[in-house]
mmCIF file of C-alpha atoms in Angstrom:
data_model
loop_
_atom_site.group_PDB
_atom_site.id
_atom_site.type_symbol
_atom_site.label_atom_id
_atom_site.label_comp_id
_atom_site.label_asym_id
_atom_site.label_seq_id
_atom_site.Cartn_x
_atom_site.Cartn_y
_atom_site.Cartn_z
ATOM 1 C CA MET D 1 97.928 -81.246 30.046
ATOM 2 C CA SER D 2 94.030 -80.340 30.712
ATOM 3 C CA ILE D 3 92.394 -77.863 29.087
ATOM 4 C CA ALA D 4 91.800 -76.019 32.380
ATOM 5 C CA ALA D 5 95.562 -76.492 32.512
ATOM 6 C CA ILE D 6 96.271 -74.768 29.397
ATOM 7 C CA ILE D 7 93.879 -72.232 29.642
ATOM 8 C CA ILE D 8 95.293 -71.227 32.559
ATOM 9 C CA THR D 9 99.324 -70.942 31.069
ATOM 10 C CA VAL D 10 97.545 -69.069 28.149
ATOM 11 C CA LEU D 11 96.728 -66.516 30.977
ATOM 12 C CA VAL D 12 99.575 -66.222 32.716
ATOM 13 C CA ILE D 13 101.453 -65.479 29.278
ATOM 14 C CA ALA D 14 99.547 -63.206 28.285
ATOM 15 C CA ARG D 15 99.489 -61.152 31.255
ATOM 16 C CA SER D 16 103.235 -61.294 31.032
ATOM 17 C CA ALA D 17 103.252 -60.031 27.831
ATOM 18 C CA VAL D 18 101.150 -57.252 28.745
ATOM 19 C CA SER D 19 103.279 -56.210 31.814
ATOM 20 C CA GLU D 20 106.248 -56.287 29.587
ATOM 21 C CA ASP D 21 104.549 -54.259 26.977
ATOM 22 C CA SER D 22 102.432 -51.907 28.866
ATOM 23 C CA HIS D 23 104.867 -48.980 28.615
ATOM 24 C CA LEU D 24 104.039 -48.774 24.951
ATOM 25 C CA SER D 25 100.601 -47.332 26.236
ATOM 26 C CA ILE D 26 102.366 -44.883 28.868
ATOM 27 C CA PRO D 27 101.628 -41.134 27.729
ATOM 28 C CA ASP D 28 105.568 -39.162 27.761
ATOM 29 C CA LEU D 29 104.761 -36.757 29.904
ATOM 30 C CA ILE D 30 102.684 -38.062 33.055
ATOM 31 C CA SER D 31 100.910 -34.632 34.348
ATOM 32 C CA PHE D 32 100.074 -35.868 38.823
ATOM 33 C CA GLN D 33 96.227 -35.422 38.922
ATOM 34 C CA ASN D 34 95.990 -35.622 42.394
ATOM 35 C CA ALA D 35 99.038 -35.287 44.348
ATOM 36 C CA PRO D 36 98.970 -34.176 48.003
ATOM 37 C CA THR D 37 99.717 -30.833 48.565
ATOM 38 C CA ASN D 38 103.573 -30.218 49.072
ATOM 39 C CA LEU D 39 104.123 -33.727 48.151
ATOM 40 C CA TYR D 40 107.862 -33.080 46.660
ATOM 41 C CA PRO D 41 108.357 -36.561 44.989
ATOM 42 C CA GLU D 42 112.310 -37.672 46.008
ATOM 43 C CA GLY D 43 112.260 -41.761 44.931
ATOM 44 C CA PHE D 44 110.860 -43.356 42.107
ATOM 45 C CA VAL D 45 110.661 -46.808 40.149
ATOM 46 C CA HIS D 46 108.422 -48.288 38.081
ATOM 47 C CA ASP D 47 106.653 -51.025 39.073
ATOM 48 C CA VAL D 48 106.716 -52.868 36.167
ATOM 49 C CA ARG D 49 104.897 -56.633 37.723
ATOM 50 C CA ASN D 50 101.934 -54.038 38.895
ATOM 51 C CA ASN D 51 102.100 -51.477 36.120
ATOM 52 C CA ARG D 52 102.467 -48.015 38.518
ATOM 53 C CA PHE D 53 105.254 -46.090 39.686
ATOM 54 C CA LEU D 54 106.056 -46.241 43.421
ATOM 55 C CA ILE D 55 107.224 -42.397 44.804
ATOM 56 C CA SER D 56 108.336 -40.895 48.211
ATOM 57 C CA SER D 57 107.862 -37.950 49.411
ATOM 58 C CA LEU D 58 110.062 -35.513 50.690
ATOM 59 C CA ALA D 59 107.495 -33.738 52.818
ATOM 60 C CA TYR D 60 105.673 -36.329 54.153
ATOM 61 C CA GLY D 61 108.250 -39.381 54.494
ATOM 62 C CA SER D 62 105.758 -41.139 52.495
ATOM 63 C CA LEU D 63 105.248 -44.020 49.928
ATOM 64 C CA SER D 64 102.596 -43.657 46.924
ATOM 65 C CA THR D 65 101.702 -45.036 44.134
ATOM 66 C CA LEU D 66 101.308 -43.254 40.685
ATOM 67 C CA SER D 67 99.800 -44.638 37.447
ATOM 68 C CA TYR D 68 100.611 -44.597 33.770
ATOM 69 C CA THR D 69 97.700 -41.879 33.819
ATOM 70 C CA GLY D 70 98.968 -39.804 36.760
ATOM 71 C CA VAL D 71 96.536 -40.812 39.884
ATOM 72 C CA VAL D 72 98.309 -40.847 43.034
ATOM 73 C CA GLU D 73 97.280 -42.674 45.935
ATOM 74 C CA HIS D 74 98.667 -42.926 49.430
ATOM 75 C CA VAL D 75 99.905 -46.577 50.775
ATOM 76 C CA ALA D 76 101.873 -46.524 53.409
ATOM 77 C CA ALA D 77 104.300 -44.367 55.847
ATOM 78 C CA PRO D 78 107.212 -45.510 58.530
ATOM 79 C CA PHE D 79 104.089 -44.894 61.383
ATOM 80 C CA ASP D 80 107.316 -43.472 63.732
ATOM 81 C CA SER D 81 107.420 -39.863 64.279
ATOM 82 C CA GLU D 82 111.096 -39.846 63.983
ATOM 83 C CA LEU D 83 111.141 -40.668 60.273
ATOM 84 C CA ALA D 84 108.278 -39.548 59.103
ATOM 85 C CA MET D 85 109.819 -35.603 57.877
ATOM 86 C CA SER D 86 111.331 -37.092 54.453
ATOM 87 C CA GLY D 87 111.311 -40.220 51.769
ATOM 88 C CA LEU D 88 114.483 -40.334 49.677
ATOM 89 C CA GLY D 89 115.693 -43.344 47.270
ATOM 90 C CA LEU D 90 113.552 -46.772 47.523
ATOM 91 C CA GLU D 91 113.872 -50.429 45.734
ATOM 92 C CA ILE D 92 111.886 -53.109 44.878
ATOM 93 C CA ASP D 93 112.490 -56.899 46.074
ATOM 94 C CA TYR D 94 110.365 -58.831 43.832
ATOM 95 C CA ALA D 95 111.816 -61.988 45.041
ATOM 96 C CA ARG D 96 110.613 -61.484 48.640
ATOM 97 C CA ASN D 97 107.576 -59.285 47.421
ATOM 98 C CA ARG D 98 108.254 -56.050 49.183
ATOM 99 C CA VAL D 99 110.071 -52.467 48.795
ATOM 100 C CA VAL D 100 112.568 -50.969 50.687
ATOM 101 C CA PHE D 101 113.076 -46.912 50.897
ATOM 102 C CA VAL D 102 114.856 -44.490 52.910
ATOM 103 C CA ALA D 103 113.085 -42.365 55.689
ATOM 104 C CA CYS D 104 114.896 -39.536 57.411
ATOM 105 C CA ASN D 105 113.789 -36.790 59.639
ATOM 106 C CA MET D 106 115.428 -33.518 58.082
ATOM 107 C CA GLN D 107 115.487 -31.569 60.816
ATOM 108 C CA THR D 108 116.939 -33.914 63.436
ATOM 109 C CA GLY D 109 119.263 -35.863 60.888
ATOM 110 C CA ALA D 110 117.611 -38.994 61.720
ATOM 111 C CA SER D 111 117.563 -42.007 59.305
ATOM 112 C CA GLY D 112 116.088 -45.548 59.117
ATOM 113 C CA ILE D 113 115.564 -48.136 56.540
ATOM 114 C CA VAL D 114 111.817 -48.725 55.739
ATOM 115 C CA ALA D 115 110.283 -52.247 54.089
ATOM 116 C CA PHE D 116 106.651 -52.759 53.586
ATOM 117 C CA ASP D 117 105.146 -55.701 51.651
ATOM 118 C CA LEU D 118 104.595 -54.774 48.226
ATOM 119 C CA THR D 119 100.901 -56.338 47.845
ATOM 120 C CA THR D 120 98.569 -55.563 51.265
ATOM 121 C CA TRP D 121 101.857 -52.301 52.314
ATOM 122 C CA LYS D 122 102.400 -53.816 55.444
ATOM 123 C CA LEU D 123 105.082 -52.712 57.613
ATOM 124 C CA LEU D 124 107.964 -55.296 57.642
ATOM 125 C CA PHE D 125 110.357 -53.645 59.827
ATOM 126 C CA VAL D 126 112.258 -50.429 60.395
ATOM 127 C CA SER D 127 115.229 -50.596 61.318
ATOM 128 C CA TYR D 128 118.082 -47.665 62.631
ATOM 129 C CA PRO D 129 121.459 -47.309 61.587
ATOM 130 C CA PRO D 130 124.769 -47.521 64.161
ATOM 131 C CA GLY D 131 126.207 -43.801 64.481
ATOM 132 C CA ALA D 132 123.301 -42.334 62.984
ATOM 133 C CA PRO D 133 124.451 -41.385 59.345
ATOM 134 C CA ALA D 134 122.201 -39.948 56.747
ATOM 135 C CA PHE D 135 121.096 -41.836 54.282
ATOM 136 C CA ASP D 136 119.928 -41.822 50.515
ATOM 137 C CA ASP D 137 119.246 -44.655 48.033
ATOM 138 C CA VAL D 138 119.010 -48.357 48.084
ATOM 139 C CA ALA D 139 120.081 -51.411 46.037
ATOM 140 C CA PHE D 140 119.469 -55.355 46.286
ATOM 141 C CA ASP D 141 121.967 -58.415 46.028
ATOM 142 C CA LYS D 142 120.185 -61.264 44.735
ATOM 143 C CA GLU D 143 119.972 -62.621 48.306
ATOM 144 C CA GLY D 144 117.969 -60.053 49.296
ATOM 145 C CA ASN D 145 120.641 -58.030 51.147
ATOM 146 C CA ALA D 146 120.209 -53.979 50.739
ATOM 147 C CA TYR D 147 123.080 -51.867 50.140
ATOM 148 C CA VAL D 148 122.240 -47.986 51.187
ATOM 149 C CA THR D 149 124.369 -44.978 50.982
ATOM 150 C CA GLY D 150 125.387 -42.853 53.614
ATOM 151 C CA LEU D 151 125.047 -39.263 53.251
ATOM 152 C CA PHE D 152 128.518 -36.736 53.861
ATOM 153 C CA ARG D 153 131.052 -39.917 55.236
ATOM 154 C CA GLY D 154 131.112 -41.456 52.172
ATOM 155 C CA GLU D 155 129.941 -44.905 53.394
ATOM 156 C CA VAL D 156 128.263 -48.016 52.593
ATOM 157 C CA PHE D 157 125.344 -49.978 54.884
ATOM 158 C CA LYS D 158 124.195 -53.224 54.278
ATOM 159 C CA VAL D 159 120.585 -54.101 55.233
ATOM 160 C CA THR D 160 119.964 -57.946 55.870
ATOM 161 C CA THR D 161 116.312 -59.205 54.394
ATOM 162 C CA SER D 162 115.543 -59.402 58.557
ATOM 163 C CA GLY D 163 116.576 -55.175 58.484
ATOM 164 C CA GLU D 164 120.055 -55.637 60.581
ATOM 165 C CA ILE D 165 122.572 -53.061 59.648
ATOM 166 C CA SER D 166 126.035 -52.986 59.515
ATOM 167 C CA LEU D 167 128.750 -50.556 57.908
ATOM 168 C CA PHE D 168 129.588 -52.497 54.724
ATOM 169 C CA THR D 169 132.513 -50.451 53.237
ATOM 170 C CA THR D 170 133.947 -46.311 53.588
ATOM 171 C CA ILE D 171 135.352 -44.538 50.649
ATOM 172 C CA PRO D 172 136.710 -41.593 51.507
ATOM 173 C CA PRO D 173 137.027 -38.208 49.095
ATOM 174 C CA SER D 174 138.754 -38.174 46.053
ATOM 175 C CA TYR D 175 140.310 -34.746 46.828
ATOM 176 C CA PRO D 176 141.379 -33.533 51.055
ATOM 177 C CA GLU D 177 138.962 -29.935 49.739
ATOM 178 C CA VAL D 178 136.104 -32.236 48.544
ATOM 179 C CA ASP D 179 132.487 -32.330 50.531
ATOM 180 C CA PHE D 180 131.865 -36.011 49.520
ATOM 181 C CA SER D 181 128.413 -37.689 49.677
ATOM 182 C CA LEU D 182 127.603 -40.792 48.653
ATOM 183 C CA ASN D 183 124.139 -40.752 46.234
ATOM 184 C CA GLY D 184 123.297 -43.341 43.559
ATOM 185 C CA ILE D 185 123.567 -46.752 44.160
ATOM 186 C CA VAL D 186 123.239 -49.976 41.799
ATOM 187 C CA SER D 187 124.056 -53.923 41.786
ATOM 188 C CA VAL D 188 125.496 -55.959 39.011
ATOM 189 C CA GLU D 189 125.912 -59.623 39.672
ATOM 190 C CA HIS D 190 126.599 -62.082 36.358
ATOM 191 C CA ALA D 191 128.843 -64.854 35.420
ATOM 192 C CA GLY D 192 130.005 -65.072 38.602
ATOM 193 C CA ARG D 193 130.582 -61.388 39.376
ATOM 194 C CA ALA D 194 129.120 -58.990 41.742
ATOM 195 C CA TYR D 195 129.544 -55.602 42.913
ATOM 196 C CA LEU D 196 128.129 -52.169 43.410
ATOM 197 C CA VAL D 197 128.676 -49.098 41.372
ATOM 198 C CA VAL D 198 127.894 -45.811 43.540
ATOM 199 C CA GLY D 199 128.274 -42.624 42.249
ATOM 200 C CA SER D 200 128.768 -39.244 44.330
ATOM 201 C CA LEU D 201 127.961 -35.657 44.550
ATOM 202 C CA ASN D 202 131.028 -33.685 45.248
ATOM 203 C CA THR D 203 131.398 -29.864 46.143
ATOM 204 C CA ILE D 204 134.132 -27.874 46.710
ATOM 205 C CA ARG D 205 134.697 -26.264 50.254
ATOM 206 C CA SER D 206 135.606 -22.698 49.504
ATOM 207 C CA ALA D 207 134.518 -18.960 51.737
ATOM 208 C CA PRO D 208 132.566 -17.437 51.207
ATOM 209 C CA PHE D 209 130.553 -19.955 48.892
ATOM 210 C CA PRO D 210 131.167 -23.780 48.245
ATOM 211 C CA PHE D 211 130.607 -24.511 44.377
ATOM 212 C CA PRO D 212 130.253 -27.977 42.869
ATOM 213 C CA HIS D 213 133.131 -30.611 41.259
ATOM 214 C CA PRO D 214 132.509 -33.061 39.453
ATOM 215 C CA SER D 215 131.013 -36.449 40.261
ATOM 216 C CA SER D 216 133.077 -39.680 40.941
ATOM 217 C CA PHE D 217 131.745 -43.373 40.619
ATOM 218 C CA TYR D 218 132.886 -46.134 42.482
ATOM 219 C CA LYS D 219 133.180 -50.342 41.962
ATOM 220 C CA VAL D 220 132.413 -51.886 44.923
ATOM 221 C CA SER D 221 132.983 -55.456 45.500
ATOM 222 C CA LEU D 222 130.368 -57.506 47.342
ATOM 223 C CA LEU D 223 132.272 -59.857 48.362
ATOM 224 C CA ASP D 224 134.366 -57.890 50.736
ATOM 225 C CA GLY D 225 133.476 -54.309 50.305
ATOM 226 C CA SER D 226 137.075 -53.403 48.675
ATOM 227 C CA TYR D 227 136.494 -50.337 46.185
ATOM 228 C CA GLU D 228 138.283 -48.498 43.078
ATOM 229 C CA GLN D 229 137.590 -45.475 41.376
ATOM 230 C CA ILE D 230 135.509 -45.359 37.849
ATOM 231 C CA ALA D 231 137.213 -43.473 35.022
ATOM 232 C CA VAL D 232 135.169 -41.972 33.273
ATOM 233 C CA ALA D 233 135.773 -40.776 29.754
ATOM 234 C CA GLY D 234 133.999 -37.420 29.582
ATOM 235 C CA GLY D 235 133.052 -37.494 33.742
ATOM 236 C CA ALA D 236 134.278 -33.790 33.927
ATOM 237 C CA SER D 237 130.219 -33.505 32.795
ATOM 238 C CA ILE D 238 128.650 -34.550 34.930
ATOM 239 C CA PHE D 239 127.696 -32.386 38.472
ATOM 240 C CA GLY D 240 125.343 -33.480 41.342
ATOM 241 C CA ALA D 241 125.105 -37.477 40.332
ATOM 242 C CA ASP D 242 121.741 -38.301 42.066
ATOM 243 C CA GLY D 243 119.160 -40.988 41.206
ATOM 244 C CA MET D 244 120.953 -44.265 39.033
ATOM 245 C CA GLN D 245 119.846 -47.091 37.172
ATOM 246 C CA ILE D 246 121.470 -49.735 34.977
ATOM 247 C CA SER D 247 120.075 -51.438 31.664
ATOM 248 C CA LYS D 248 119.042 -54.825 31.797
ATOM 249 C CA ASP D 249 122.653 -55.544 29.926
ATOM 250 C CA ARG D 250 124.047 -54.303 32.612
ATOM 251 C CA ASN D 251 126.164 -52.154 29.970
ATOM 252 C CA ASP D 252 124.507 -48.728 30.439
ATOM 253 C CA ILE D 253 123.879 -46.638 33.658
ATOM 254 C CA TYR D 254 121.518 -43.850 33.938
ATOM 255 C CA VAL D 255 122.817 -41.212 36.030
ATOM 256 C CA VAL D 256 119.982 -38.153 37.677
ATOM 257 C CA THR D 257 120.833 -35.040 38.569
ATOM 258 C CA THR D 258 119.333 -31.920 38.747
ATOM 259 C CA ASP D 259 118.641 -30.612 35.828
ATOM 260 C CA ARG D 260 120.202 -33.175 33.270
ATOM 261 C CA LEU D 261 120.108 -37.136 32.458
ATOM 262 C CA PHE D 262 123.253 -38.960 32.040
ATOM 263 C CA LYS D 263 123.766 -42.194 30.080
ATOM 264 C CA LEU D 264 127.356 -44.085 30.776
ATOM 265 C CA THR D 265 128.663 -47.159 28.714
ATOM 266 C CA SER D 266 130.974 -49.631 30.015
ATOM 267 C CA ARG D 267 132.238 -52.659 27.762
ATOM 268 C CA ASP D 268 134.605 -53.736 30.912
ATOM 269 C CA ASP D 269 132.833 -55.043 33.475
ATOM 270 C CA TRP D 270 132.558 -50.998 35.001
ATOM 271 C CA ASN D 271 136.358 -50.662 35.728
ATOM 272 C CA SER D 272 136.335 -47.711 33.166
ATOM 273 C CA ALA D 273 133.214 -46.310 31.620
ATOM 274 C CA ARG D 274 132.625 -43.006 29.110
ATOM 275 C CA LEU D 275 129.804 -40.619 28.860
ATOM 276 C CA ALA D 276 127.954 -41.733 26.217
ATOM 277 C CA ALA D 277 124.792 -39.527 25.624
ATOM 278 C CA GLY D 278 122.747 -36.937 27.723
ATOM 279 C CA ALA D 279 119.996 -34.856 28.104
ATOM 280 C CA GLU D 280 118.797 -31.688 29.454
ATOM 281 C CA ILE D 281 115.714 -32.161 31.663
ATOM 282 C CA LYS D 282 112.896 -29.621 31.666
ATOM 283 C CA SER D 283 109.211 -29.189 33.142
ATOM 284 C CA PRO D 284 106.175 -28.179 30.886
ATOM 285 C CA GLU D 285 106.834 -24.601 31.997
ATOM 286 C CA ASN D 286 110.226 -24.782 30.186
ATOM 287 C CA ASN D 287 112.551 -25.147 33.366
ATOM 288 C CA ASN D 288 114.670 -26.632 35.355
ATOM 289 C CA PRO D 289 113.133 -27.569 38.627
ATOM 290 C CA GLY D 290 114.703 -30.112 40.189
ATOM 291 C CA SER D 291 115.050 -33.938 39.082
ATOM 292 C CA THR D 292 116.349 -36.141 41.289
ATOM 293 C CA ALA D 293 115.190 -39.843 40.240
ATOM 294 C CA GLY D 294 114.179 -41.785 37.260
ATOM 295 C CA ASP D 295 113.590 -45.674 35.821
ATOM 296 C CA PHE D 296 113.462 -47.581 33.302
ATOM 297 C CA VAL D 297 110.036 -47.987 31.308
ATOM 298 C CA GLY D 298 110.599 -50.809 28.742
ATOM 299 C CA ASN D 299 113.421 -49.325 26.805
ATOM 300 C CA ASP D 300 112.235 -45.855 27.352
ATOM 301 C CA PHE D 301 113.910 -43.807 30.168
ATOM 302 C CA TYR D 302 110.894 -41.946 32.959
ATOM 303 C CA VAL D 303 112.069 -38.716 35.394
ATOM 304 C CA VAL D 304 110.133 -37.600 37.557
ATOM 305 C CA GLU D 305 110.168 -33.705 38.357
ATOM 306 C CA GLY D 306 109.843 -33.127 42.097
ATOM 307 C CA TYR D 307 110.987 -29.685 42.615
ATOM 308 C CA LEU D 308 113.832 -30.197 44.640
ATOM 309 C CA LYS D 309 115.311 -26.314 43.895
ATOM 310 C CA GLU D 310 112.123 -24.989 45.025
ATOM 311 C CA LEU D 311 112.256 -26.606 47.975
ATOM 312 C CA VAL D 312 115.370 -26.231 48.867
ATOM 313 C CA THR D 313 115.502 -22.152 48.337
ATOM 314 C CA THR D 314 112.022 -21.465 49.152
ATOM 315 C CA GLY D 315 110.516 -23.931 51.306
ATOM 316 C CA PRO D 316 107.121 -25.775 50.602
ATOM 317 C CA GLN D 317 105.278 -23.461 48.462
ATOM 318 C CA GLY D 318 101.885 -24.985 48.360
ATOM 319 C CA ARG D 319 102.613 -27.293 45.149
ATOM 320 C CA THR D 320 100.425 -29.857 43.543
ATOM 321 C CA ALA D 321 101.635 -29.956 39.615
ATOM 322 C CA TYR D 322 104.509 -32.265 39.685
ATOM 323 C CA TRP D 323 104.810 -34.763 36.839
ATOM 324 C CA ALA D 324 106.799 -37.500 35.519
ATOM 325 C CA THR D 325 108.487 -37.212 31.678
ATOM 326 C CA LYS D 326 110.158 -39.810 29.455
ATOM 327 C CA VAL D 327 113.365 -38.335 28.145
ATOM 328 C CA VAL D 328 115.481 -38.794 25.173
ATOM 329 C CA VAL D 329 119.498 -38.690 25.708
ATOM 330 C CA HIS D 330 121.255 -37.296 22.516
ATOM 331 C CA GLU D 331 124.293 -39.533 21.659
ATOM 332 C CA ARG D 332 128.101 -38.180 22.629
ATOM 333 C CA GLN D 333 130.711 -39.150 19.667
ATOM 334 C CA ALA D 334 133.127 -41.238 21.639
ATOM 335 C CA ASP D 335 136.126 -38.889 20.684
ATOM 336 C CA GLU D 336 135.160 -35.828 22.089
ATOM 337 C CA GLN D 337 137.173 -34.311 24.646
ATOM 338 C CA ASP D 338 136.818 -34.544 28.082
ATOM 339 C CA GLY D 339 135.450 -31.040 29.706
ATOM 340 C CA HIS D 340 132.399 -28.935 30.314
ATOM 341 C CA ASP D 341 130.787 -29.450 27.204
ATOM 342 C CA GLU D 342 127.432 -29.349 26.686
ATOM 343 C CA LEU D 343 124.877 -32.653 25.492
#
């Protein structure tokens, strides 16, 4: 090997080491330094290869980067007036150097899947689903197909690398009196197995006001779309499952709700699971303003605080203060009773 080749090899290895260990220098609390007014971040992923986070905006339907020091930089928007209202779930496809995210118009209900080049931010495609469903979150298989949860109708859609959308499967609600909405989604492919794990937000219909019902989780085959509900010991404590991420060993799934982070653990390939740990999510003001998503940074887990409760209950308030924080979950004893226990 030539001296030049050796030098290049050393530089590549060193760069990789910095990327893998970069989380060591990330502060536990990242305060956004220059966020646009009324950004209200919703989607949130760690771009480990480029040492940054990516965030979508509920207010602008845009995509921004967030540095480890809290600097926000707007980088892309769907360039479609029908979809310029809100950005929701997003995920990175490193094999094709792109990010795919959900954009929608909350007023009209129009939704689309938007893909951008991860380096140039060139718009790759904007695709619209058949039947005008509302979308929420995204996961990829190894071939680069995206799977997107559909709100309100229990649908999961498949989006090819070229942007073609088709209905992949439909999961009916577990109880007839429940308003059922699929939210979080992760993909698992290993040892010849290929499936999705999908979480739902459930609400009991009741006059005069509906009330929450524990979330449910499903294992969906990537081969044919067949599904089974996952029996979750301790799952009655989880309400409003939203963003989900899976650990590298595929044994743990972290579930973000508006005010809590939960860790589900499985040792049988997600045929069953148990609620292993959890923690309350609080803002620097010591309240629960409404979290939506999180992601792993090394072995740590960070959650973005987008102040969803404020946006939903009172509308935009001219807010410029947002943050992302490391959340440490507290282990739950395996033999604890299922129920609405505190974590």
